[in-house]
Amino acid sequence: MATTDKGILNRAYIAAGILLLVGIGILAKILHVQVAEGKKYRALTEKRIFKNDTIPANRGNLYDSNGQLLATSISKFDIRFDAVTPSEKDFNENVGKLSDSLSRKLNKPKSYFLNKLRKARANKNRYILIAKNLDYGDYKEVINFPLFEKGPYKGGVIVEQRVVRDHPLGKMAERIVGYDKPGRAPVGLEGAFAPYLRGSDGVRLKQKIAKSQWKPVNGANEVEPVDGYDVYTTIDVNMQDVAHHALLEQLEYYEADHGTAVVMEVATGEIKALTNLGRAKSGKYYEKRNYAVWEAHEPGSTFKLMSVIAALEDKVVDTSTVFDTKGGKISYYGRNVRDSKYGGYGKINVAKAFEVSSNTALVQMIHDNYKSNPSDYVDRLYEMNLGNKIGLPIIGEGSPLIPHPDDQGWNGLSLPWMGFGYGVELTPLQTLTFYNAVANDGVMVKPRLIREVRSKDRLVEKFDKEIINPSICSQETIDKVKVMMENVVKRGTADNLYSPNFSMAGKTGTCQAEYWIKPGNYIASFAGYFPADEPKYSCIVVIHKPNVKKGYYGNIVAGPVFKKIAHKIYANSPIKDEIQLPQIASEEVEKSDEVFYSKLQSVQKKVPNLKGMEVMDAVVILENMGAYVEVKGEAGIVSNQSKAPGQIIKNGEKVVLTL
């Protein structure tokens, strides 16, 4: 019995020893794999890594009010080659023909592609780049080349699609069109309406084949992307073009720092044009910031309209109330208020003071009538919505500043200075919203940048007119200030803009800028509407820091831009059929009008010199003339035109532009 037990015990010892040796062996192997061969096995593991890669959805298109593209998504394609996939027979039979096709398509020697493909085959390169940034037509052509036509599993062709955003207008309206980029604050219309435009991304399975290189596992997507909706804005490309070039011409002449011009439809509040141009170090102008929406500044004399309406509504004055301009200078607490005319205007009534923009008369109007209770004046401004933001969908709207007597910083100068537009701040679009309300018989409508959202032919959402204030003041006051604003153009500070063939109404503005830093900087502005008798559009032009040696008053710096915009828009869509613009400017019309009408006639009848012009600007001009335009080249500057400058163009005639 003892012998048997001893045998059993020995066998147990042997089994345990074997298990111990096996365990030691396993541990040794693990250590060997981890330490000695770890690098090799980790490399093999990485080769088998898969991931779900995002396929960005096509963003919806952004259109103007007439269906012309402002922004669209374009697919770009990269072609790569897996040199291991094709069989030896297929590769050898087709590599020469493939190299020849690539040579002719991509403008490189056949030998370049032949050597590249053979080297990739020898090195077993599975992800060699063949072509980049192909458009759809070129991509379809390349994938049907010899060998590639066999597809990804036999021909080794790898297609990678990317979606890029294209702006057909180029640099024009760049800021208002904006962008929506990951990691950056959304800008303009693209940013404001991104939830509609974005769509939903798709998913595609990819395998890692080398460091930072991923290859699609198959030709099918795991999840298909869903395109975004199309957004139809209120912008009119033709009006945008007019406003852009009218503003640009004036900025260049006056060497100004920056400027903005906005056109709004009176009844609906639709923004038809919004251009913002700032000066670069090179002296060139580009869409630098959205000054119309963002930049709150002291408006100067354009604010006198608000002051006059407040005084008329409170019935502290009438248009016939007389004030003595006191030699053109009046002082408050040691600070002088001066008229632009040396010696002042004598004794004038409120209507005349507004026409000639008398600082001394209108400051007295506000100070004398509200000094005992300035809250009445400020509260009236608040009732007219001047203290509130508009509430635009695009981000970055500047905050208006209308000081109140209860504010900590209120002092004796606050009230008189507000009377002629200092110590208050408004953005150009906020100012225009108020002027538009006057043109609209007191109804203040919210500026609108979008009409509707569509999914192909299906209406997703419609945006209607929104009323901010049904009546900023009485109709009696509206009627009075409308006459006063029309007289500003007929016989007041903007009489240089007057034309007997076309009526406009508005108010000039000239104010000092950054006067607390140094004198000599000005902001020139003009706000108003046209035609004066039946307002269709309102418009504001603001130009910052013009060269004072050339001029700085609102009537000569900003006013002509307003006039060019108004005349051009009116010429394209007259309000009354019986009113005709003259074919040539009369002797009474200033020189700037002669230049304008000359250009207008040229556009209507003769082909202009388009060389050196941005392609979209040239296309717009020719299409407005009724031409059929063909463009050779993808983008850039016009280098040649098939129709020589000065030649008469017929409706529907083809014009080829080479870029």
mmCIF file with all atom_site columns, N, CA, C and O in Angstrom, residues 283-303:
data_model
loop_
_atom_site.group_PDB
_atom_site.id
_atom_site.type_symbol
_atom_site.label_atom_id
_atom_site.label_alt_id
_atom_site.label_comp_id
_atom_site.label_asym_id
_atom_site.label_entity_id
_atom_site.label_seq_id
_atom_site.pdbx_PDB_ins_code
_atom_site.Cartn_x
_atom_site.Cartn_y
_atom_site.Cartn_z
_atom_site.occupancy
_atom_site.B_iso_or_equiv
_atom_site.pdbx_formal_charge
_atom_site.auth_seq_id
_atom_site.auth_comp_id
_atom_site.auth_asym_id
_atom_site.auth_atom_id
_atom_site.pdbx_PDB_model_num
ATOM 1  N N  . GLY A 1 283 ? -2.920  98.511  -50.124 1.00 0.00 ? 283 GLY A N  1
ATOM 2  C CA . GLY A 1 283 ? -3.762  99.559  -50.695 1.00 0.00 ? 283 GLY A CA 1
ATOM 3  C C  . GLY A 1 283 ? -4.975  99.012  -51.422 1.00 0.00 ? 283 GLY A C  1
ATOM 4  O O  . GLY A 1 283 ? -5.870  99.774  -51.792 1.00 0.00 ? 283 GLY A O  1
ATOM 5  N N  . LYS A 1 284 ? -5.022  97.704  -51.639 1.00 0.00 ? 284 LYS A N  1
ATOM 6  C CA . LYS A 1 284 ? -6.170  97.077  -52.290 1.00 0.00 ? 284 LYS A CA 1
ATOM 7  C C  . LYS A 1 284 ? -7.301  96.897  -51.280 1.00 0.00 ? 284 LYS A C  1
ATOM 8  O O  . LYS A 1 284 ? -7.071  96.818  -50.076 1.00 0.00 ? 284 LYS A O  1
ATOM 9  N N  . TYR A 1 285 ? -8.515  96.806  -51.789 1.00 0.00 ? 285 TYR A N  1
ATOM 10 C CA . TYR A 1 285 ? -9.680  96.653  -50.927 1.00 0.00 ? 285 TYR A CA 1
ATOM 11 C C  . TYR A 1 285 ? -10.276 95.262  -51.072 1.00 0.00 ? 285 TYR A C  1
ATOM 12 O O  . TYR A 1 285 ? -10.298 94.701  -52.175 1.00 0.00 ? 285 TYR A O  1
ATOM 13 N N  . TYR A 1 286 ? -10.728 94.716  -49.967 1.00 0.00 ? 286 TYR A N  1
ATOM 14 C CA . TYR A 1 286 ? -11.339 93.397  -49.981 1.00 0.00 ? 286 TYR A CA 1
ATOM 15 C C  . TYR A 1 286 ? -12.392 93.322  -48.881 1.00 0.00 ? 286 TYR A C  1
ATOM 16 O O  . TYR A 1 286 ? -12.490 94.211  -48.034 1.00 0.00 ? 286 TYR A O  1
ATOM 17 N N  . GLU A 1 287 ? -13.190 92.246  -48.906 1.00 0.00 ? 287 GLU A N  1
ATOM 18 C CA . GLU A 1 287 ? -14.252 92.067  -47.912 1.00 0.00 ? 287 GLU A CA 1
ATOM 19 C C  . GLU A 1 287 ? -13.614 91.675  -46.583 1.00 0.00 ? 287 GLU A C  1
ATOM 20 O O  . GLU A 1 287 ? -13.495 90.495  -46.242 1.00 0.00 ? 287 GLU A O  1
ATOM 21 N N  . LYS A 1 288 ? -13.249 92.667  -45.818 1.00 0.00 ? 288 LYS A N  1
ATOM 22 C CA . LYS A 1 288 ? -12.437 92.477  -44.614 1.00 0.00 ? 288 LYS A CA 1
ATOM 23 C C  . LYS A 1 288 ? -13.276 92.093  -43.405 1.00 0.00 ? 288 LYS A C  1
ATOM 24 O O  . LYS A 1 288 ? -12.978 91.134  -42.703 1.00 0.00 ? 288 LYS A O  1
ATOM 25 N N  . ARG A 1 289 ? -14.317 92.880  -43.119 1.00 0.00 ? 289 ARG A N  1
ATOM 26 C CA . ARG A 1 289 ? -15.230 92.615  -42.008 1.00 0.00 ? 289 ARG A CA 1
ATOM 27 C C  . ARG A 1 289 ? -16.632 93.034  -42.427 1.00 0.00 ? 289 ARG A C  1
ATOM 28 O O  . ARG A 1 289 ? -16.800 93.834  -43.355 1.00 0.00 ? 289 ARG A O  1
ATOM 29 N N  . ASN A 1 290 ? -17.608 92.535  -41.701 1.00 0.00 ? 290 ASN A N  1
ATOM 30 C CA . ASN A 1 290 ? -18.990 92.917  -41.998 1.00 0.00 ? 290 ASN A CA 1
ATOM 31 C C  . ASN A 1 290 ? -19.305 94.205  -41.228 1.00 0.00 ? 290 ASN A C  1
ATOM 32 O O  . ASN A 1 290 ? -19.990 94.193  -40.213 1.00 0.00 ? 290 ASN A O  1
ATOM 33 N N  . TYR A 1 291 ? -18.783 95.327  -41.749 1.00 0.00 ? 291 TYR A N  1
ATOM 34 C CA . TYR A 1 291 ? -18.923 96.607  -41.054 1.00 0.00 ? 291 TYR A CA 1
ATOM 35 C C  . TYR A 1 291 ? -20.379 97.013  -40.877 1.00 0.00 ? 291 TYR A C  1
ATOM 36 O O  . TYR A 1 291 ? -20.738 97.618  -39.866 1.00 0.00 ? 291 TYR A O  1
ATOM 37 N N  . ALA A 1 292 ? -21.217 96.687  -41.840 1.00 0.00 ? 292 ALA A N  1
ATOM 38 C CA . ALA A 1 292 ? -22.624 97.100  -41.779 1.00 0.00 ? 292 ALA A CA 1
ATOM 39 C C  . ALA A 1 292 ? -23.330 96.519  -40.565 1.00 0.00 ? 292 ALA A C  1
ATOM 40 O O  . ALA A 1 292 ? -24.193 97.159  -39.965 1.00 0.00 ? 292 ALA A O  1
ATOM 41 N N  . VAL A 1 293 ? -22.977 95.316  -40.199 1.00 0.00 ? 293 VAL A N  1
ATOM 42 C CA . VAL A 1 293 ? -23.627 94.622  -39.086 1.00 0.00 ? 293 VAL A CA 1
ATOM 43 C C  . VAL A 1 293 ? -22.857 94.799  -37.782 1.00 0.00 ? 293 VAL A C  1
ATOM 44 O O  . VAL A 1 293 ? -23.443 94.971  -36.719 1.00 0.00 ? 293 VAL A O  1
ATOM 45 N N  . TRP A 1 294 ? -21.544 94.783  -37.869 1.00 0.00 ? 294 TRP A N  1
ATOM 46 C CA . TRP A 1 294 ? -20.699 94.711  -36.673 1.00 0.00 ? 294 TRP A CA 1
ATOM 47 C C  . TRP A 1 294 ? -20.328 96.068  -36.076 1.00 0.00 ? 294 TRP A C  1
ATOM 48 O O  . TRP A 1 294 ? -20.315 96.244  -34.863 1.00 0.00 ? 294 TRP A O  1
ATOM 49 N N  . GLU A 1 295 ? -20.035 97.046  -36.918 1.00 0.00 ? 295 GLU A N  1
ATOM 50 C CA . GLU A 1 295 ? -19.377 98.265  -36.440 1.00 0.00 ? 295 GLU A CA 1
ATOM 51 C C  . GLU A 1 295 ? -20.372 99.317  -35.956 1.00 0.00 ? 295 GLU A C  1
ATOM 52 O O  . GLU A 1 295 ? -20.974 100.047 -36.740 1.00 0.00 ? 295 GLU A O  1
ATOM 53 N N  . ALA A 1 296 ? -20.514 99.426  -34.640 1.00 0.00 ? 296 ALA A N  1
ATOM 54 C CA . ALA A 1 296 ? -21.307 100.498 -34.042 1.00 0.00 ? 296 ALA A CA 1
ATOM 55 C C  . ALA A 1 296 ? -20.399 101.718 -33.855 1.00 0.00 ? 296 ALA A C  1
ATOM 56 O O  . ALA A 1 296 ? -19.300 101.605 -33.334 1.00 0.00 ? 296 ALA A O  1
ATOM 57 N N  . HIS A 1 297 ? -20.854 102.876 -34.314 1.00 0.00 ? 297 HIS A N  1
ATOM 58 C CA . HIS A 1 297 ? -20.052 104.099 -34.226 1.00 0.00 ? 297 HIS A CA 1
ATOM 59 C C  . HIS A 1 297 ? -20.982 105.296 -34.105 1.00 0.00 ? 297 HIS A C  1
ATOM 60 O O  . HIS A 1 297 ? -22.201 105.190 -34.309 1.00 0.00 ? 297 HIS A O  1
ATOM 61 N N  . GLU A 1 298 ? -20.423 106.446 -33.781 1.00 0.00 ? 298 GLU A N  1
ATOM 62 C CA . GLU A 1 298 ? -21.223 107.662 -33.704 1.00 0.00 ? 298 GLU A CA 1
ATOM 63 C C  . GLU A 1 298 ? -21.700 108.019 -35.111 1.00 0.00 ? 298 GLU A C  1
ATOM 64 O O  . GLU A 1 298 ? -20.884 108.177 -36.023 1.00 0.00 ? 298 GLU A O  1
ATOM 65 N N  . PRO A 1 299 ? -22.997 108.154 -35.315 1.00 0.00 ? 299 PRO A N  1
ATOM 66 C CA . PRO A 1 299 ? -23.512 108.397 -36.664 1.00 0.00 ? 299 PRO A CA 1
ATOM 67 C C  . PRO A 1 299 ? -23.394 109.839 -37.124 1.00 0.00 ? 299 PRO A C  1
ATOM 68 O O  . PRO A 1 299 ? -23.477 110.115 -38.328 1.00 0.00 ? 299 PRO A O  1
ATOM 69 N N  . GLY A 1 300 ? -23.245 110.787 -36.192 1.00 0.00 ? 300 GLY A N  1
ATOM 70 C CA . GLY A 1 300 ? -23.197 112.184 -36.602 1.00 0.00 ? 300 GLY A CA 1
ATOM 71 C C  . GLY A 1 300 ? -24.538 112.669 -37.102 1.00 0.00 ? 300 GLY A C  1
ATOM 72 O O  . GLY A 1 300 ? -25.593 112.333 -36.541 1.00 0.00 ? 300 GLY A O  1
ATOM 73 N N  . SER A 1 301 ? -24.531 113.431 -38.183 1.00 0.00 ? 301 SER A N  1
ATOM 74 C CA . SER A 1 301 ? -25.733 114.155 -38.602 1.00 0.00 ? 301 SER A CA 1
ATOM 75 C C  . SER A 1 301 ? -26.871 113.275 -39.096 1.00 0.00 ? 301 SER A C  1
ATOM 76 O O  . SER A 1 301 ? -28.009 113.735 -39.173 1.00 0.00 ? 301 SER A O  1
ATOM 77 N N  . THR A 1 302 ? -26.610 112.013 -39.458 1.00 0.00 ? 302 THR A N  1
ATOM 78 C CA . THR A 1 302 ? -27.728 111.153 -39.837 1.00 0.00 ? 302 THR A CA 1
ATOM 79 C C  . THR A 1 302 ? -28.643 110.898 -38.639 1.00 0.00 ? 302 THR A C  1
ATOM 80 O O  . THR A 1 302 ? -29.803 110.530 -38.804 1.00 0.00 ? 302 THR A O  1
ATOM 81 N N  . PHE A 1 303 ? -28.135 111.130 -37.419 1.00 0.00 ? 303 PHE A N  1
ATOM 82 C CA . PHE A 1 303 ? -28.949 110.953 -36.216 1.00 0.00 ? 303 PHE A CA 1
ATOM 83 C C  . PHE A 1 303 ? -29.893 112.139 -35.993 1.00 0.00 ? 303 PHE A C  1
ATOM 84 O O  . PHE A 1 303 ? -30.813 112.052 -35.173 1.00 0.00 ? 303 PHE A O  1
#
